[in-house]
C-alpha cells in the first residue's frame, strides 16, 4: 500500500492502540486528500434527501469531496434532490447481485477519491463528521475510522431544516433528546478506551459510517457481494487480517433515522442470516462454529509444508497428522514443484514427479488440502498460519492449544523449537500483514511483529498432550513470564536476546470473555503460571510421522 507521501515511515502501532497518533484539531488544518462518499440505497427517497442535505453542510472542503449514490434497483428509481453536495451523482448497480455489499462495490468502482467513506442512506451527520474521520487518514494509510451514531424515529423534517441545523449546530437539535437511542457499539467503544484495549476491534465496525484509504480497500478487494446481511462485519474482519487499525472518533456524530433492524418484526430472522454468513467467513467467531461435522468456507488455521524433495510416504504422513488433529477447522497447503505434473508430462517411479503425483492422487479431492508453488505472503483471510518441516508435523492437540495461547497472550508470532533443532512457527495473520506493511527494506518481519504484537519462543512440549474433552484442549494460563525471543524472518528465526513478550500493567484485567474471537468482555488473569504448577512429563513438541 502506498503511504501518504511514500517517504516518511509509517507509525508502528501496537495491537489497536493508536495513541501515538495525534489528529489535527477540527477546523485547524488544511486537508489535501480527495474523498468519495459512497451511499448504497434501495428506496427511501425522503431519507436520502435528508442525508444529502446534511452532506451539503460539511466542513471538509467541497472541492475535495464527491458523493456517489448507488441505486440498488429502487422502484421508482432514486433521483437527486436540489439540496445536495455540488459533486453528487447516481450510479446503478450492475446485474448479478443485490444488497449493500454489491452496491458498495459498484460505488467503489466509480469512486475517484483517495479516501472512501461508506455512509448509509438514512444518516443525518454532523457538519464536522467527514472532517473528523478523514483527518486520521492524513496521518497514515492503514487506519479504518468509525463514526458515531444514535438512533431515532424519523420526525417530520425537510431537507432545508436538516441543512440549517447541521450547518449552524448539531443534527441532534432536530430530535427529542429523550427519544434518541444510543448504539451498543458506542458503549463498547467507551468501555475499551476508544477500542485501544480491544482484542477484536473489527467487531464494532458494523457500518453505517466508516472510512478508509483506497490502498487498504484494494488490499481486501472490497465487499463480499454474497453477504447480504452482516457484510460490514465480514468486511471489517478482512481489514483486520490485512493489518488495519480501527479508530472511532467521537467528534464524528450522527443520527440514524429509524431504529436498528434487529429490533423490528423480523429481527431474529435477520440475526440468523447474519450469523449464517459470518460462521463461514469469520473463523474467529468460534461461538458460531460449534457443529463438529461441518466444513467451513474459511478455515481457522492454514498449515504449510514445503514438500520439495520429499517422498510420498513422508508427505502423506504429515498431512494425515494434521487432519487427524483435535483442531478440525484446518487447511493444509503443500508447496513444491507441482508444475512437474503439468502439460501431460510423463513421470516415472523413482522421480520427484512420481511422488508428487501420488500425493495429488491421495488428496486431490480433499478440499482441505491445497497445492501451490509457493505460499501466499499471508494466510488472509485465514487468521493463523502454521509452518513446519515436513518431517515434524504437529502433535494432535498442538494447533488447538497453541492458537488458544496466542489469543490469550495477544502475541503475533510463536516460534516452536524441538530438541532436535527442527523449528516451526505459528503466526497471526493480522500481525504478519501489518509487519509486511511496516517493515523497512531488509528488516526482519519478526522484528516488526515483536513491536506490534509480540514474539516468543515455546519450550519443547509446551503445547503437547491430548485434549481434555476430545476437541477442546486444556486451558492454558493467560499470563506468563517473558521469554527471550528470537525473531523470525518468515519461518526461520534469527537470534536475539531481547524479550518480546507483550507487557500488561499490573492489576489490569485482560480483554476478552474467555472465548477465542468472542466479544471484548472483561476477563480474569489469575490462572496459575506454568512455574507454579507441578511438573509433568514432556512428550516432545512434535509427533514424528
Coordinates of C-alpha atoms in Angstrom, one line a residue:
X1 CA 0.0 0.0 0.0
X2 CA 1.2 3.5 -0.7
X3 CA 1.8 5.7 2.2
X4 CA 0.8 9.4 2.4
X5 CA 4.0 10.6 0.7
X6 CA 5.8 7.4 0.2
X7 CA 8.8 8.9 2.1
X8 CA 8.3 9.0 5.8
X9 CA 7.9 5.7 7.7
X10 CA 4.5 4.6 8.9
X11 CA 3.9 4.8 12.6
X12 CA 4.2 1.4 14.3
X13 CA 1.0 0.8 16.2
X14 CA 0.8 -2.0 18.8
X15 CA -2.3 -4.0 18.6
X16 CA -5.1 -1.4 18.2
X17 CA -3.5 1.2 20.5
X18 CA -3.4 4.2 18.1
X19 CA -2.4 6.6 21.0
X20 CA 0.9 7.6 19.2
X21 CA -1.2 9.3 16.5
X22 CA -2.4 12.9 17.2
X23 CA -5.0 14.1 14.8
X24 CA -5.1 17.8 13.9
X25 CA -7.9 19.9 15.6
X26 CA -11.1 20.3 13.8
X27 CA -11.0 23.5 11.7
X28 CA -7.3 24.0 12.4
X29 CA -5.7 22.2 9.5
X30 CA -5.7 22.1 5.7
X31 CA -7.0 18.8 4.1
X32 CA -5.3 17.6 0.9
X33 CA -6.8 14.2 0.1
X34 CA -9.8 13.8 -2.2
X35 CA -12.6 11.7 -0.8
X36 CA -15.5 9.7 -2.2
X37 CA -18.7 9.2 -0.1
X38 CA -20.4 6.1 -1.3
X39 CA -24.1 5.7 -0.3
X40 CA -25.8 2.4 -1.1
X41 CA -29.5 2.9 -1.3
X42 CA -32.7 1.0 -2.0
X43 CA -35.8 3.1 -1.9
X44 CA -36.2 5.6 0.9
X45 CA -36.0 8.8 -1.2
X46 CA -37.0 11.1 1.6
X47 CA -34.4 9.8 4.0
X48 CA -31.8 10.0 1.2
X49 CA -32.8 13.7 0.7
X50 CA -32.1 14.4 4.4
X51 CA -28.7 12.5 4.2
X52 CA -27.6 14.6 1.2
X53 CA -28.8 17.8 2.9
X54 CA -26.5 17.1 5.8
X55 CA -23.6 16.3 3.5
X56 CA -24.1 19.6 1.8
X57 CA -23.2 21.4 5.0
X58 CA -19.9 19.6 5.7
X59 CA -16.7 21.4 6.8
X60 CA -14.5 19.1 4.8
X61 CA -13.7 21.0 1.6
X62 CA -16.4 20.5 -1.1
X63 CA -13.8 20.6 -3.9
X64 CA -12.1 17.6 -2.4
X65 CA -15.4 15.6 -2.0
X66 CA -17.6 13.6 -4.3
X67 CA -20.8 11.8 -3.3
X68 CA -21.9 8.7 -5.2
X69 CA -25.4 7.3 -4.6
X70 CA -25.7 3.7 -5.7
X71 CA -29.3 2.9 -6.6
X72 CA -29.8 -0.8 -5.8
X73 CA -32.8 -1.3 -8.1
X74 CA -35.2 1.1 -6.4
X75 CA -38.7 1.3 -7.7
X76 CA -39.3 4.1 -8.6
X77 CA -35.6 4.9 -9.3
X78 CA -33.9 7.3 -7.0
X79 CA -33.3 10.9 -8.0
X80 CA -31.0 13.7 -6.8
X81 CA -32.7 16.4 -4.8
X82 CA -32.0 20.1 -5.3
X83 CA -30.3 20.4 -1.9
X84 CA -27.2 18.2 -2.2
X85 CA -23.4 18.5 -2.4
X86 CA -22.2 20.1 -5.6
X87 CA -20.4 17.0 -6.8
X88 CA -23.0 14.3 -6.4
X89 CA -24.1 11.6 -8.9
X90 CA -26.2 8.4 -9.1
X91 CA -24.9 5.1 -10.4
X92 CA -26.9 1.9 -10.8
X93 CA -25.8 -1.5 -9.6
X94 CA -24.7 -4.0 -12.3
X95 CA -26.6 -7.2 -12.8
X96 CA -25.5 -10.2 -10.8
X97 CA -26.3 -9.3 -7.3
X98 CA -28.1 -7.2 -4.7
X99 CA -27.6 -5.8 -1.3
X100 CA -25.3 -3.2 0.3
X101 CA -22.1 -5.1 -0.3
X102 CA -22.8 -5.4 -4.1
X103 CA -23.9 -1.8 -4.2
X104 CA -20.8 -0.6 -2.4
X105 CA -18.6 -2.4 -4.9
X106 CA -20.3 -0.6 -7.7
X107 CA -19.8 2.7 -5.9
X108 CA -16.1 2.0 -5.2
X109 CA -15.5 1.2 -8.8
X110 CA -16.9 4.6 -9.8
X111 CA -15.1 6.5 -7.0
X112 CA -12.1 8.6 -7.6
X113 CA -11.1 9.7 -4.1
X114 CA -8.1 8.6 -2.1
X115 CA -10.4 8.2 0.9
X116 CA -13.6 6.1 0.6
X117 CA -16.4 6.7 3.0
X118 CA -19.2 4.2 3.4
X119 CA -22.4 6.0 4.5
X120 CA -25.9 4.7 5.0
X121 CA -28.7 6.5 3.1
X122 CA -30.6 7.3 6.3
X123 CA -27.9 9.1 8.3
X124 CA -28.0 12.8 9.4
X125 CA -24.4 13.5 10.1
X126 CA -22.9 16.5 12.0
X127 CA -21.1 19.2 10.0
X128 CA -17.6 18.0 11.2
X129 CA -18.4 14.3 10.6
X130 CA -16.3 13.8 7.5
X131 CA -13.6 16.1 8.6
X132 CA -13.2 14.2 11.9
X133 CA -12.9 10.9 10.2
X134 CA -10.7 12.0 7.3
X135 CA -8.1 13.8 9.4
X136 CA -6.8 10.5 10.6
X137 CA -6.2 9.3 7.0
X138 CA -3.8 12.2 6.5
X139 CA -1.6 10.7 9.2
X140 CA -1.1 7.2 7.7
X141 CA -2.8 4.8 5.4
X142 CA -3.7 1.7 7.4
X143 CA -6.5 3.1 9.5
X144 CA -10.2 2.4 9.5
X145 CA -12.2 5.3 11.0
X146 CA -15.6 4.8 12.5
X147 CA -18.2 7.5 13.1
X148 CA -20.6 7.5 16.0
X149 CA -24.4 7.3 15.8
X150 CA -27.6 7.4 17.8
X151 CA -30.9 6.1 16.6
X152 CA -34.2 8.0 16.4
X153 CA -37.6 7.5 14.9
X154 CA -37.8 9.9 11.9
X155 CA -39.8 13.1 12.7
X156 CA -41.4 15.3 10.1
X157 CA -38.3 17.1 8.6
X158 CA -37.5 18.9 5.4
X159 CA -34.0 18.9 3.7
X160 CA -33.8 22.6 4.4
X161 CA -34.4 22.1 8.1
X162 CA -31.7 19.5 8.2
X163 CA -29.2 21.6 6.3
X164 CA -29.7 24.6 8.5
X165 CA -29.4 22.6 11.7
X166 CA -26.3 20.8 10.6
X167 CA -24.7 24.0 9.2
X168 CA -25.3 26.0 12.4
X169 CA -25.2 23.4 15.1
X170 CA -25.9 19.8 15.6
X171 CA -28.2 17.3 14.0
X172 CA -29.3 16.2 17.5
X173 CA -31.1 19.5 17.8
X174 CA -33.6 18.2 15.3
X175 CA -34.7 15.4 17.6
X176 CA -36.3 14.9 21.0
X177 CA -33.3 14.1 23.3
X178 CA -35.3 11.6 25.2
X179 CA -36.1 9.7 22.1
X180 CA -32.5 9.2 21.0
X181 CA -31.3 5.7 21.4
X182 CA -27.6 5.0 22.0
X183 CA -25.8 2.4 19.9
X184 CA -24.5 -0.6 21.8
X185 CA -21.2 -0.3 19.8
X186 CA -20.6 3.1 21.3
X187 CA -20.8 1.7 24.8
X188 CA -18.3 -1.0 23.8
X189 CA -16.0 1.7 22.4
X190 CA -16.1 3.7 25.6
X191 CA -15.5 0.6 27.8
X192 CA -12.5 -0.3 25.8
X193 CA -10.8 3.1 25.8
X194 CA -11.9 4.0 22.3
X195 CA -11.0 0.5 21.1
X196 CA -7.4 0.9 22.2
X197 CA -7.8 -2.0 24.5
X198 CA -9.9 -4.1 22.2
X199 CA -8.8 -7.6 21.2
X200 CA -11.2 -7.7 18.2
X201 CA -11.9 -4.1 17.2
X202 CA -13.4 -5.2 13.9
X203 CA -16.5 -6.4 15.7
X204 CA -17.8 -2.9 16.3
X205 CA -17.1 -1.8 12.7
X206 CA -20.6 -2.6 11.6
X207 CA -21.3 0.5 9.5
X208 CA -23.2 2.7 8.8
X209 CA -20.3 5.3 8.7
X210 CA -16.8 4.0 8.1
X211 CA -13.9 5.4 6.1
X212 CA -10.5 4.1 4.9
X213 CA -7.8 4.8 2.4
X214 CA -8.1 3.4 -1.1
X215 CA -5.0 1.2 -0.9
X216 CA -6.3 -0.6 2.2
X217 CA -9.6 -1.1 0.4
X218 CA -7.9 -2.5 -2.7
X219 CA -5.9 -4.8 -0.4
X220 CA -9.0 -6.7 0.7
X221 CA -10.7 -6.3 -2.7
X222 CA -13.9 -4.6 -1.5
X223 CA -17.0 -6.2 -0.1
X224 CA -18.1 -9.8 -0.5
X225 CA -21.2 -9.5 -2.7
X226 CA -22.6 -12.8 -1.5
X227 CA -23.0 -11.5 2.1
X228 CA -26.3 -9.7 2.0
X229 CA -26.5 -9.2 5.8
X230 CA -23.5 -8.7 8.1
X231 CA -21.4 -7.5 5.2
X232 CA -19.9 -4.7 7.2
X233 CA -18.6 -7.1 9.9
X234 CA -17.2 -9.5 7.4
X235 CA -15.6 -6.7 5.5
X236 CA -14.1 -5.3 8.7
X237 CA -12.7 -8.8 9.6
X238 CA -10.8 -8.9 6.4
X239 CA -9.5 -5.4 7.0
X240 CA -8.2 -6.6 10.4
X241 CA -6.5 -9.6 8.7
X242 CA -4.8 -7.0 6.4
X243 CA -3.3 -5.3 9.4
X244 CA -5.7 -2.4 9.8
X245 CA -6.1 -0.3 12.9
X246 CA -9.6 0.7 13.9
X247 CA -10.1 4.3 15.1
X248 CA -13.5 5.5 16.3
X249 CA -13.8 9.3 16.5
X250 CA -16.5 10.7 18.9
X251 CA -16.4 14.0 17.1
X252 CA -18.0 12.3 14.1
X253 CA -21.6 12.4 15.4
X254 CA -24.7 11.3 13.6
X255 CA -28.3 10.3 14.0
X256 CA -29.6 7.2 12.3
X257 CA -33.1 7.6 11.0
X258 CA -35.0 4.6 12.3
X259 CA -34.3 2.0 15.0
X260 CA -32.0 -0.9 14.4
X261 CA -33.4 -3.6 12.1
X262 CA -32.7 -6.2 14.8
X263 CA -35.5 -4.6 16.9
X264 CA -38.1 -5.0 14.2
X265 CA -40.6 -7.6 13.4
X266 CA -38.1 -9.8 11.7
X267 CA -35.2 -9.1 14.0
X268 CA -34.4 -12.7 15.0
X269 CA -34.5 -13.8 11.4
X270 CA -32.1 -11.1 10.4
X271 CA -29.7 -12.1 13.1
X272 CA -29.8 -15.7 12.0
X273 CA -28.9 -14.7 8.4
X274 CA -26.0 -12.6 9.7
X275 CA -24.7 -15.5 11.8
X276 CA -25.0 -17.9 8.8
X277 CA -22.8 -15.7 6.7
X278 CA -20.3 -14.9 9.5
X279 CA -19.9 -18.5 10.6
X280 CA -18.4 -19.4 7.2
X281 CA -16.3 -16.3 6.7
X282 CA -15.1 -15.1 10.2
X283 CA -13.2 -18.0 11.8
X284 CA -12.6 -16.0 15.0
X285 CA -16.3 -16.3 15.8
X286 CA -15.8 -19.7 17.4
X287 CA -19.2 -19.4 19.0
X288 CA -20.7 -19.8 15.6
X289 CA -18.7 -23.0 14.8
X290 CA -19.9 -25.4 17.4
X291 CA -21.0 -28.2 15.0
X292 CA -18.0 -30.5 14.6
X293 CA -19.4 -32.2 11.4
X294 CA -19.4 -29.0 9.3
X295 CA -16.8 -27.8 6.8
X296 CA -16.3 -24.1 6.8
X297 CA -15.5 -21.7 3.9
X298 CA -12.6 -20.0 5.7
X299 CA -10.6 -22.3 8.0
X300 CA -9.2 -21.3 11.3
X301 CA -5.6 -22.4 10.7
X302 CA -3.6 -22.9 7.5
X303 CA -0.8 -25.4 7.8
X304 CA 2.1 -25.1 5.3
X305 CA 4.5 -27.8 4.4
X306 CA 7.3 -27.4 1.8
X307 CA 7.3 -30.8 0.1
X308 CA 10.2 -30.1 -2.3
X309 CA 12.3 -33.2 -2.4
X310 CA 10.2 -35.2 0.0
X311 CA 8.9 -38.6 -0.9
X312 CA 5.2 -39.6 -0.9
X313 CA 5.1 -41.5 2.4
X314 CA 6.5 -38.6 4.4
X315 CA 4.2 -36.1 2.8
X316 CA 1.1 -38.2 3.3
X317 CA 2.0 -38.9 6.9
X318 CA 2.4 -35.2 7.6
X319 CA -0.9 -34.3 6.1
X320 CA -2.7 -37.1 7.8
X321 CA -1.2 -36.0 11.2
X322 CA -2.8 -32.5 10.7
X323 CA -6.2 -33.8 9.5
X324 CA -6.3 -36.2 12.5
X325 CA -5.7 -33.4 15.0
X326 CA -8.1 -32.1 17.6
X327 CA -8.5 -28.9 15.6
X328 CA -10.6 -30.0 12.6
X329 CA -11.1 -26.5 11.2
X330 CA -7.8 -26.5 9.2
X331 CA -6.5 -26.4 5.7
X332 CA -3.1 -27.8 4.5
X333 CA -1.1 -26.1 1.8
X334 CA 1.6 -28.2 0.2
X335 CA 4.2 -26.0 -1.6
X336 CA 6.5 -27.5 -4.1
X337 CA 7.3 -28.0 -7.8
X338 CA 3.7 -29.0 -8.9
X339 CA 4.4 -27.8 -12.4
X340 CA 6.2 -31.0 -12.9
X341 CA 2.8 -32.6 -13.4
X342 CA 1.5 -30.0 -15.9
X343 CA 1.3 -30.3 -19.6
X344 CA 0.7 -34.1 -19.8
X345 CA 4.3 -34.8 -18.9
X346 CA 5.3 -38.4 -18.1
X347 CA 6.6 -39.3 -14.7
X348 CA 8.3 -42.5 -13.8
X349 CA 8.7 -44.3 -10.5
X350 CA 11.7 -43.1 -8.5
X351 CA 11.3 -39.4 -9.7
X352 CA 10.1 -36.5 -7.7
X353 CA 7.2 -36.0 -10.1
X354 CA 6.0 -39.6 -9.4
X355 CA 5.9 -38.9 -5.6
X356 CA 4.0 -35.7 -6.2
X357 CA 1.6 -37.4 -8.5
X358 CA 0.9 -40.0 -5.8
X359 CA 0.3 -37.2 -3.2
X360 CA -2.1 -35.4 -5.6
X361 CA -4.0 -38.6 -6.2
X362 CA -4.3 -39.1 -2.5
X363 CA -5.5 -35.6 -1.6
X364 CA -6.6 -34.0 -4.8
X365 CA -10.3 -34.5 -4.0
X366 CA -10.0 -33.3 -0.4
X367 CA -11.0 -29.6 -0.2
X368 CA -8.8 -29.2 2.9
X369 CA -5.6 -29.8 1.0
X370 CA -4.2 -27.3 -1.4
X371 CA -1.3 -27.4 -3.9
X372 CA 0.8 -24.4 -4.6
X373 CA 4.2 -23.5 -6.0
X374 CA 4.8 -21.2 -3.0
X375 CA 2.8 -19.9 -0.1
X376 CA 0.9 -16.6 -0.3
X377 CA 2.5 -13.7 1.6
X378 CA 0.0 -14.1 4.4
X379 CA -2.8 -16.6 5.1
X380 CA -5.5 -14.0 4.9
X381 CA -8.4 -14.4 5.3
X382 CA -7.4 -17.3 7.5
X383 CA -6.4 -15.9 10.9
X384 CA -3.5 -18.2 11.6
X385 CA -0.7 -19.9 9.7
X386 CA 1.4 -22.8 11.0
X387 CA 4.6 -23.5 9.0
X388 CA 6.7 -26.6 9.8
X389 CA 9.2 -29.0 8.2
X390 CA 7.6 -32.0 6.5
X391 CA 9.3 -34.3 9.0
X392 CA 7.8 -32.5 12.0
X393 CA 4.0 -32.4 11.8
X394 CA 2.2 -31.1 14.9
X395 CA 1.1 -33.3 17.7
X396 CA -2.7 -33.9 17.8
X397 CA -3.6 -31.0 20.2
X398 CA -0.7 -28.7 19.4
X399 CA -2.5 -26.4 17.0
X400 CA -5.6 -26.0 19.2
X401 CA -3.6 -25.3 22.3
X402 CA -1.0 -23.0 20.6
X403 CA -3.7 -20.9 19.0
X404 CA -5.5 -20.6 22.2
X405 CA -2.3 -19.4 23.9
X406 CA -1.6 -16.8 21.2
X407 CA -5.1 -15.4 21.6
X408 CA -4.8 -15.2 25.4
X409 CA -1.3 -13.6 25.3
X410 CA -2.1 -11.4 22.3
X411 CA 1.2 -12.3 20.6
X412 CA 1.7 -12.3 16.9
X413 CA 4.4 -14.9 16.3
X414 CA 5.1 -18.1 18.2
X415 CA 8.4 -19.9 17.5
X416 CA 8.2 -23.6 18.3
X417 CA 11.5 -25.4 18.7
X418 CA 12.0 -29.2 19.0
X419 CA 15.1 -30.6 20.8
X420 CA 16.5 -32.0 17.5
X421 CA 16.7 -28.5 16.1
X422 CA 13.6 -28.6 13.9
X423 CA 11.6 -25.3 14.1
X424 CA 8.0 -24.4 13.3
X425 CA 6.2 -21.1 13.5
X426 CA 2.6 -20.1 14.2
X427 CA 1.9 -16.6 13.1
X428 CA -1.2 -14.5 13.4
X429 CA -2.2 -13.2 10.0
X430 CA -3.1 -9.6 11.2
X431 CA 0.4 -9.3 12.7
X432 CA 2.2 -10.7 9.7
X433 CA 0.2 -8.4 7.3
X434 CA 0.9 -5.3 9.4
X435 CA 4.6 -6.2 9.7
X436 CA 4.9 -6.6 5.9
X437 CA 3.4 -3.2 5.5
X438 CA 5.6 -1.5 8.1
X439 CA 9.0 -3.3 7.6
X440 CA 11.8 -1.3 6.1
X441 CA 13.8 -2.8 3.2
X442 CA 15.8 -5.7 4.6
X443 CA 14.2 -5.6 8.0
X444 CA 13.2 -8.9 9.5
X445 CA 9.4 -9.4 9.6
X446 CA 9.6 -10.9 13.1
X447 CA 11.4 -7.8 14.4
X448 CA 8.4 -5.7 13.4
X449 CA 5.9 -8.3 14.8
X450 CA 7.8 -8.0 18.1
X451 CA 7.0 -4.3 18.2
X452 CA 3.4 -4.5 17.0
X453 CA 2.1 -7.7 18.6
X454 CA 5.0 -9.6 20.4
X455 CA 7.0 -12.7 19.7
X456 CA 8.1 -15.5 21.9
X457 CA 9.6 -19.0 21.8
X458 CA 7.9 -22.1 23.2
X459 CA 9.7 -24.7 25.3
X460 CA 9.6 -28.2 23.9
X461 CA 6.3 -29.9 24.7
X462 CA 4.6 -26.8 26.0
X463 CA 1.5 -27.5 23.8
X464 CA 1.8 -31.2 23.6
X465 CA -0.7 -33.6 25.1
X466 CA -4.2 -34.7 24.3
X467 CA -7.4 -32.6 24.5
X468 CA -9.3 -32.9 27.8
X469 CA -12.7 -33.0 26.1
X470 CA -11.8 -34.8 22.9
X471 CA -11.9 -31.5 20.9
X472 CA -11.0 -28.6 23.2
X473 CA -7.6 -28.6 24.8
X474 CA -7.0 -27.9 28.5
X475 CA -6.9 -24.2 29.2
X476 CA -3.5 -22.5 29.5
X477 CA -2.7 -19.6 31.7
X478 CA -3.4 -16.2 30.2
X479 CA -0.2 -14.7 31.6
X480 CA 3.3 -16.0 31.7
X481 CA 6.8 -14.8 32.3
X482 CA 8.6 -13.1 29.4
X483 CA 10.8 -15.4 27.4
X484 CA 13.9 -14.4 25.4
X485 CA 12.7 -14.0 21.8
X486 CA 14.4 -15.0 18.6
X487 CA 12.6 -13.0 15.9
X488 CA 12.0 -14.9 12.7
X489 CA 12.1 -13.9 9.1
X490 CA 9.3 -15.9 7.6
X491 CA 9.7 -19.3 9.3
X492 CA 13.4 -19.0 10.0
X493 CA 14.1 -17.4 13.4
X494 CA 17.1 -15.1 13.8
X495 CA 19.0 -14.9 17.0
X496 CA 18.0 -12.3 19.6
X497 CA 18.2 -12.0 23.3
X498 CA 15.7 -9.3 23.8
X499 CA 12.3 -10.3 25.2
X500 CA 9.3 -9.6 23.0
X501 CA 6.6 -10.9 25.3
X502 CA 3.9 -8.2 25.3
X503 CA 3.6 -6.5 28.7
X504 CA 0.5 -5.6 30.6
X505 CA 0.1 -3.2 33.5
X506 CA -0.2 -4.9 36.9
X507 CA -3.7 -5.5 38.0
X508 CA -5.2 -4.9 34.6
X509 CA -7.8 -7.3 33.5
X510 CA -7.4 -8.8 30.1
X511 CA -10.0 -8.0 27.5
X512 CA -12.0 -10.9 26.2
X513 CA -14.6 -13.2 27.6
X514 CA -12.5 -16.3 27.5
X515 CA -13.8 -17.5 24.2
X516 CA -11.2 -17.1 21.4
X517 CA -12.5 -14.5 19.0
X518 CA -15.5 -13.7 21.2
X519 CA -16.7 -10.3 22.4
X520 CA -14.4 -7.8 24.1
X521 CA -15.7 -8.5 27.6
X522 CA -13.8 -8.4 30.9
X523 CA -11.7 -11.5 31.7
X524 CA -9.5 -12.6 34.5
X525 CA -5.8 -13.2 34.5
X526 CA -5.4 -15.1 37.8
X527 CA -4.6 -18.5 36.4
X528 CA -1.5 -20.2 37.8
X529 CA 1.7 -19.7 36.0
X530 CA 3.5 -22.7 34.5
X531 CA 6.3 -22.4 37.1
X532 CA 3.6 -22.6 39.8
X533 CA 2.2 -25.9 38.7
X534 CA 3.5 -29.4 39.5
X535 CA 5.9 -30.5 36.8
X536 CA 4.6 -33.0 34.3
X537 CA 6.4 -35.4 31.9
X538 CA 7.1 -33.8 28.5
X539 CA 6.4 -36.0 25.4
X540 CA 8.1 -33.6 22.9
X541 CA 6.7 -30.8 20.8
X542 CA 6.2 -32.7 17.6
X543 CA 4.8 -36.1 16.8
X544 CA 7.0 -38.0 14.4
X545 CA 5.5 -39.2 11.2

